[in-house]
Short mmCIF file of C-alpha atoms in Angstrom, two decimals:
data_model
loop_
_atom_site.label_atom_id
_atom_site.label_comp_id
_atom_site.label_asym_id
_atom_site.label_seq_id
_atom_site.Cartn_x
_atom_site.Cartn_y
_atom_site.Cartn_z
CA MET A 1291 -26.78 -36.83 35.30
CA ASN A 1292 -27.55 -40.61 35.31
CA LYS A 1293 -26.64 -43.84 34.38
CA LEU A 1294 -28.13 -43.30 31.17
CA VAL A 1295 -26.02 -39.74 30.23
CA THR A 1296 -22.28 -39.47 31.70
CA TYR A 1297 -20.91 -36.56 32.43
CA GLN A 1298 -17.35 -35.32 31.91
CA SER A 1299 -15.70 -32.11 32.70
CA GLU A 1300 -12.78 -30.45 31.12
CA ASP A 1301 -10.95 -27.36 31.17
CA ASN A 1302 -13.22 -25.07 29.04
CA TYR A 1303 -15.58 -27.33 27.32
CA ALA A 1304 -17.39 -31.05 29.58
CA ILE A 1305 -18.85 -33.97 27.01
CA ALA A 1306 -22.18 -35.61 27.44
CA THR A 1307 -22.41 -38.81 26.42
CA ILE A 1308 -25.69 -41.01 25.84
CA ASN A 1309 -25.43 -44.52 26.87
CA ASN A 1310 -29.09 -46.17 26.57
CA GLY A 1311 -29.04 -49.78 24.93
CA LYS A 1312 -28.48 -50.57 21.23
CA VAL A 1313 -29.95 -47.80 19.60
CA ASN A 1314 -29.71 -45.18 22.12
CA ALA A 1315 -33.50 -44.37 22.31
CA ILE A 1316 -34.26 -40.99 24.06
CA SER A 1317 -36.23 -42.18 27.09
CA PHE A 1318 -37.61 -40.04 29.99
CA ASP A 1319 -34.16 -41.03 31.74
CA VAL A 1320 -31.88 -39.85 29.20
CA ILE A 1321 -33.76 -36.66 28.47
CA GLN A 1322 -33.56 -35.80 32.25
CA GLY A 1323 -29.90 -36.72 32.06
CA LEU A 1324 -29.48 -34.18 29.37
CA HIS A 1325 -30.70 -31.84 31.66
CA ASP A 1326 -28.41 -32.55 33.94
CA ALA A 1327 -25.91 -32.00 32.16
CA LEU A 1328 -27.47 -28.74 30.96
CA ASP A 1329 -27.72 -27.52 33.85
CA LYS A 1330 -23.88 -28.77 35.15
CA ALA A 1331 -22.09 -26.94 32.10
CA GLN A 1332 -24.24 -23.82 32.74
CA GLN A 1333 -23.17 -23.80 36.38
CA ASP A 1334 -19.77 -24.74 35.16
CA ASP A 1335 -19.69 -21.67 32.44
CA LYS A 1336 -18.51 -24.36 29.85
CA VAL A 1337 -19.25 -24.98 26.11
CA LEU A 1338 -21.25 -28.60 26.01
CA VAL A 1339 -20.67 -30.98 23.85
CA ILE A 1340 -23.03 -34.33 23.54
CA THR A 1341 -21.91 -37.59 21.60
CA GLY A 1342 -23.26 -40.62 21.93
CA LYS A 1343 -22.01 -44.10 21.39
CA SER A 1344 -20.36 -45.78 18.18
CA GLY A 1345 -22.49 -46.17 15.30
CA PHE A 1346 -25.18 -44.38 17.15
CA PHE A 1347 -25.85 -40.82 18.00
CA SER A 1348 -29.75 -41.76 18.34
CA ALA A 1349 -32.46 -43.96 16.77
CA GLY A 1350 -35.40 -41.29 18.36
CA TYR A 1351 -37.90 -42.10 21.43
CA ASP A 1352 -37.74 -45.07 23.25
CA LEU A 1353 -40.54 -47.12 20.82
CA LYS A 1354 -41.83 -49.05 24.16
CA VAL A 1355 -43.11 -45.38 25.44
CA MET A 1356 -43.99 -44.74 22.24
CA THR A 1357 -46.58 -47.47 21.55
CA LYS A 1358 -47.49 -48.21 25.32
CA SER A 1359 -50.33 -45.56 25.18
CA SER A 1360 -51.25 -42.29 23.54
CA GLU A 1361 -50.57 -40.65 26.71
CA SER A 1362 -47.34 -41.77 26.89
CA ALA A 1363 -46.14 -41.25 23.62
CA LYS A 1364 -47.29 -37.56 24.21
CA GLU A 1365 -46.10 -37.11 27.56
CA LEU A 1366 -42.61 -38.08 25.95
CA VAL A 1367 -42.50 -36.26 22.97
CA THR A 1368 -43.82 -33.25 24.60
CA LYS A 1369 -40.66 -33.89 27.19
CA GLY A 1370 -38.28 -34.22 24.22
CA SER A 1371 -39.68 -30.91 22.56
CA GLN A 1372 -38.99 -28.89 25.23
CA LEU A 1373 -35.47 -30.52 26.26
CA SER A 1374 -35.21 -28.57 22.31
CA LEU A 1375 -36.58 -25.50 23.42
CA ARG A 1376 -34.28 -25.14 26.47
CA MET A 1377 -31.12 -26.30 23.81
CA LEU A 1378 -32.14 -23.62 21.10
CA SER A 1379 -31.98 -21.20 23.96
CA PHE A 1380 -28.94 -22.25 26.16
CA PRO A 1381 -26.89 -19.39 27.25
CA LYS A 1382 -23.70 -21.68 26.37
CA PRO A 1383 -22.78 -23.08 23.24
CA ILE A 1384 -23.74 -26.57 22.17
CA VAL A 1385 -21.62 -28.89 19.73
CA ILE A 1386 -22.68 -32.49 18.65
CA ALA A 1387 -20.29 -34.88 18.04
CA CYS A 1388 -22.83 -37.65 15.73
CA SER A 1389 -21.41 -41.00 16.37
CA GLY A 1390 -23.53 -42.68 13.40
CA HIS A 1391 -26.91 -43.04 12.71
CA ALA A 1392 -29.16 -40.09 13.87
CA ILE A 1393 -33.25 -40.44 13.59
CA ALA A 1394 -36.34 -39.01 14.52
CA LYS A 1395 -35.80 -37.51 17.81
CA GLY A 1396 -32.00 -37.97 17.61
CA ALA A 1397 -31.98 -35.99 14.49
CA PHE A 1398 -34.42 -33.28 16.34
CA LEU A 1399 -31.11 -32.78 18.66
CA LEU A 1400 -28.65 -31.98 16.03
CA LEU A 1401 -31.09 -29.34 14.56
CA SER A 1402 -31.43 -28.17 18.06
CA ALA A 1403 -27.63 -27.78 18.87
CA ASP A 1404 -25.52 -24.64 17.65
CA TYR A 1405 -22.44 -27.08 15.73
CA ARG A 1406 -23.11 -30.05 14.43
CA ILE A 1407 -20.52 -32.78 14.06
CA GLY A 1408 -20.81 -36.20 11.73
CA VAL A 1409 -18.45 -38.84 11.35
CA GLU A 1410 -18.04 -40.62 7.84
CA GLY A 1411 -19.75 -44.03 7.13
CA ASP A 1412 -22.69 -45.76 6.30
CA PHE A 1413 -25.10 -44.13 8.51
CA LYS A 1414 -28.95 -42.44 8.11
CA ILE A 1415 -29.66 -39.19 9.32
CA GLY A 1416 -32.94 -37.47 9.15
CA LEU A 1417 -36.66 -37.94 10.16
CA ASN A 1418 -38.70 -41.14 9.48
CA GLU A 1419 -42.11 -39.78 11.48
CA VAL A 1420 -44.19 -40.28 8.58
CA GLN A 1421 -42.29 -44.01 7.45
CA ILE A 1422 -43.65 -45.47 10.99
CA GLY A 1423 -46.71 -44.34 11.46
CA MET A 1424 -46.82 -41.00 13.25
CA THR A 1425 -48.25 -37.70 11.86
CA MET A 1426 -45.44 -34.87 12.22
CA HIS A 1427 -45.80 -33.81 15.51
CA HIS A 1428 -46.05 -29.51 15.70
CA ALA A 1429 -43.04 -28.71 17.70
CA GLY A 1430 -41.34 -31.46 15.55
CA ILE A 1431 -42.19 -29.26 12.42
CA ALA A 1432 -41.05 -25.94 14.03
CA ILE A 1433 -37.69 -27.20 14.84
CA ALA A 1434 -37.64 -28.30 11.56
CA LYS A 1435 -38.05 -25.00 10.32
CA THR A 1436 -35.18 -23.71 12.30
CA ARG A 1437 -32.41 -25.28 10.32
CA LEU A 1438 -33.92 -26.71 7.25
CA SER A 1439 -34.42 -24.74 4.17
CA GLU A 1440 -38.23 -24.97 2.54
CA VAL A 1441 -37.44 -27.58 -0.44
CA TYR A 1442 -35.48 -29.62 2.56
CA ILE A 1443 -38.58 -29.36 5.58
CA ASN A 1444 -40.83 -30.93 2.64
CA ARG A 1445 -38.12 -33.48 1.74
CA SER A 1446 -37.73 -34.56 5.64
CA VAL A 1447 -40.80 -34.09 7.35
CA VAL A 1448 -43.33 -34.64 4.74
CA ASN A 1449 -41.71 -37.35 2.31
CA ALA A 1450 -39.20 -39.28 5.71
CA GLU A 1451 -36.39 -38.92 3.27
CA LEU A 1452 -33.31 -40.18 5.36
CA TYR A 1453 -29.83 -38.97 4.15
CA ASN A 1454 -26.14 -40.29 4.49
CA PRO A 1455 -23.88 -37.98 6.54
CA LYS A 1456 -22.43 -35.99 3.36
CA GLN A 1457 -26.18 -35.22 1.92
CA ALA A 1458 -27.31 -34.22 6.30
CA VAL A 1459 -24.84 -31.30 5.63
CA ASN A 1460 -26.46 -30.29 2.57
CA ALA A 1461 -29.85 -31.04 4.18
CA GLY A 1462 -28.74 -29.00 7.33
CA PHE A 1463 -28.62 -31.56 10.07
CA LEU A 1464 -25.32 -31.32 10.14
CA ASP A 1465 -22.09 -28.77 9.40
CA VAL A 1466 -19.32 -30.59 9.01
CA VAL A 1467 -18.25 -34.62 8.32
CA VAL A 1468 -15.30 -36.07 9.81
CA PRO A 1469 -13.69 -39.40 10.05
CA GLU A 1470 -14.44 -41.25 13.21
CA ASN A 1471 -11.19 -41.36 14.45
CA HIS A 1472 -11.35 -37.08 13.92
CA LEU A 1473 -14.90 -37.01 15.35
CA LEU A 1474 -14.35 -35.98 19.27
CA PRO A 1475 -10.68 -34.47 18.77
CA THR A 1476 -12.76 -31.75 16.30
CA ALA A 1477 -15.28 -31.97 18.68
CA ILE A 1478 -13.18 -30.59 20.95
CA LYS A 1479 -10.99 -27.99 18.80
CA VAL A 1480 -14.82 -26.14 17.97
CA ALA A 1481 -15.90 -26.32 21.22
CA SER A 1482 -12.56 -24.83 22.73
CA LEU A 1483 -13.21 -21.85 19.81
CA PHE A 1484 -16.46 -21.23 21.03
CA ALA A 1485 -15.30 -20.64 24.52
CA LYS A 1486 -13.04 -18.07 23.27
CA LEU A 1487 -16.76 -16.56 22.35
CA ASN A 1488 -18.13 -13.36 24.61
CA THR A 1489 -20.34 -15.22 26.79
CA LYS A 1490 -22.92 -12.18 27.27
CA ALA A 1491 -22.96 -11.52 23.38
CA HIS A 1492 -22.84 -15.15 21.93
CA ALA A 1493 -26.41 -15.59 24.32
CA GLU A 1494 -28.16 -12.15 23.45
CA THR A 1495 -27.05 -12.77 19.74
CA LYS A 1496 -28.52 -16.22 19.78
CA LEU A 1497 -31.69 -15.56 21.28
CA LYS A 1498 -32.44 -12.20 19.14
CA VAL A 1499 -31.77 -14.54 15.48
CA ARG A 1500 -33.92 -17.36 17.66
CA LYS A 1501 -36.56 -15.49 18.58
CA GLN A 1502 -39.38 -16.02 16.00
CA HIS A 1503 -38.70 -19.93 16.11
CA LEU A 1504 -38.40 -20.37 19.88
CA LEU A 1505 -41.94 -18.31 20.04
CA ASP A 1506 -42.94 -20.84 17.06
CA LEU A 1507 -41.80 -23.39 19.29
CA GLU A 1508 -43.29 -22.58 22.28
CA SER A 1509 -47.07 -22.29 20.49
CA ALA A 1510 -46.53 -25.79 18.71
CA ILE A 1511 -45.34 -26.92 22.40
CA GLN A 1512 -48.79 -26.18 23.32
CA LEU A 1513 -50.90 -27.25 20.45
CA ASP A 1514 -49.20 -31.00 20.78
CA LEU A 1515 -50.51 -31.05 23.68
CA GLU A 1516 -53.91 -30.55 22.36
CA SER A 1517 -53.52 -32.87 19.72
CA ASP A 1518 -53.08 -36.14 19.49
CA ILE A 1519 -49.54 -37.90 19.13
CA SER A 1520 -49.08 -41.63 18.62
CA ILE A 1521 -47.53 -43.98 16.24
CA ARG A 1522 -50.15 -45.67 13.90
CA ALA A 1523 -49.85 -48.97 12.20
#
């Protein structure tokens, strides 16, 4: 781990907490910290719970990197897409305790986990890329297709519609919404239930169910490497 992602090991689960500035931006260091947490959870044979700071799970990629150059934007987006690919194929269950707003890559992380718990409140969840001048990258579309219906792919990806937590359940970004003081206890309860799954059966079934999505995402990442990824005014 690093200072932006902490790892706390418990009996049959572990908690990785993102803490990177006001909006919990997804930077190169945060991505590496999440990879480190995944490494540790796999090594420890534990369900991984990922959460953020109060009010923000994450508002997305670090805008300083995204606006620096098209090359830096492409590199960050590619690494983020590769993280989602790993999460979607990870052999242990991943639970996200969404502690507030989850925008852009924050929402893509929700779409990359096995179970997503949101918190009640005036929070926004969704994909705002088109709104801020970014043509949605191929991998983003592929990730969205893993969890969103055709209707919500258009509303979310094409129209950049954002949702409150309850609406986000209907859209497919979250599985359940709970009061703030129930967020981590609920995530821990879910993680404890997932810890009872047969590890081999869970991992193999996940890969079977998501086989085509994973192949599509791999291809999409390659297409993005050949494309321009940037935020335009």
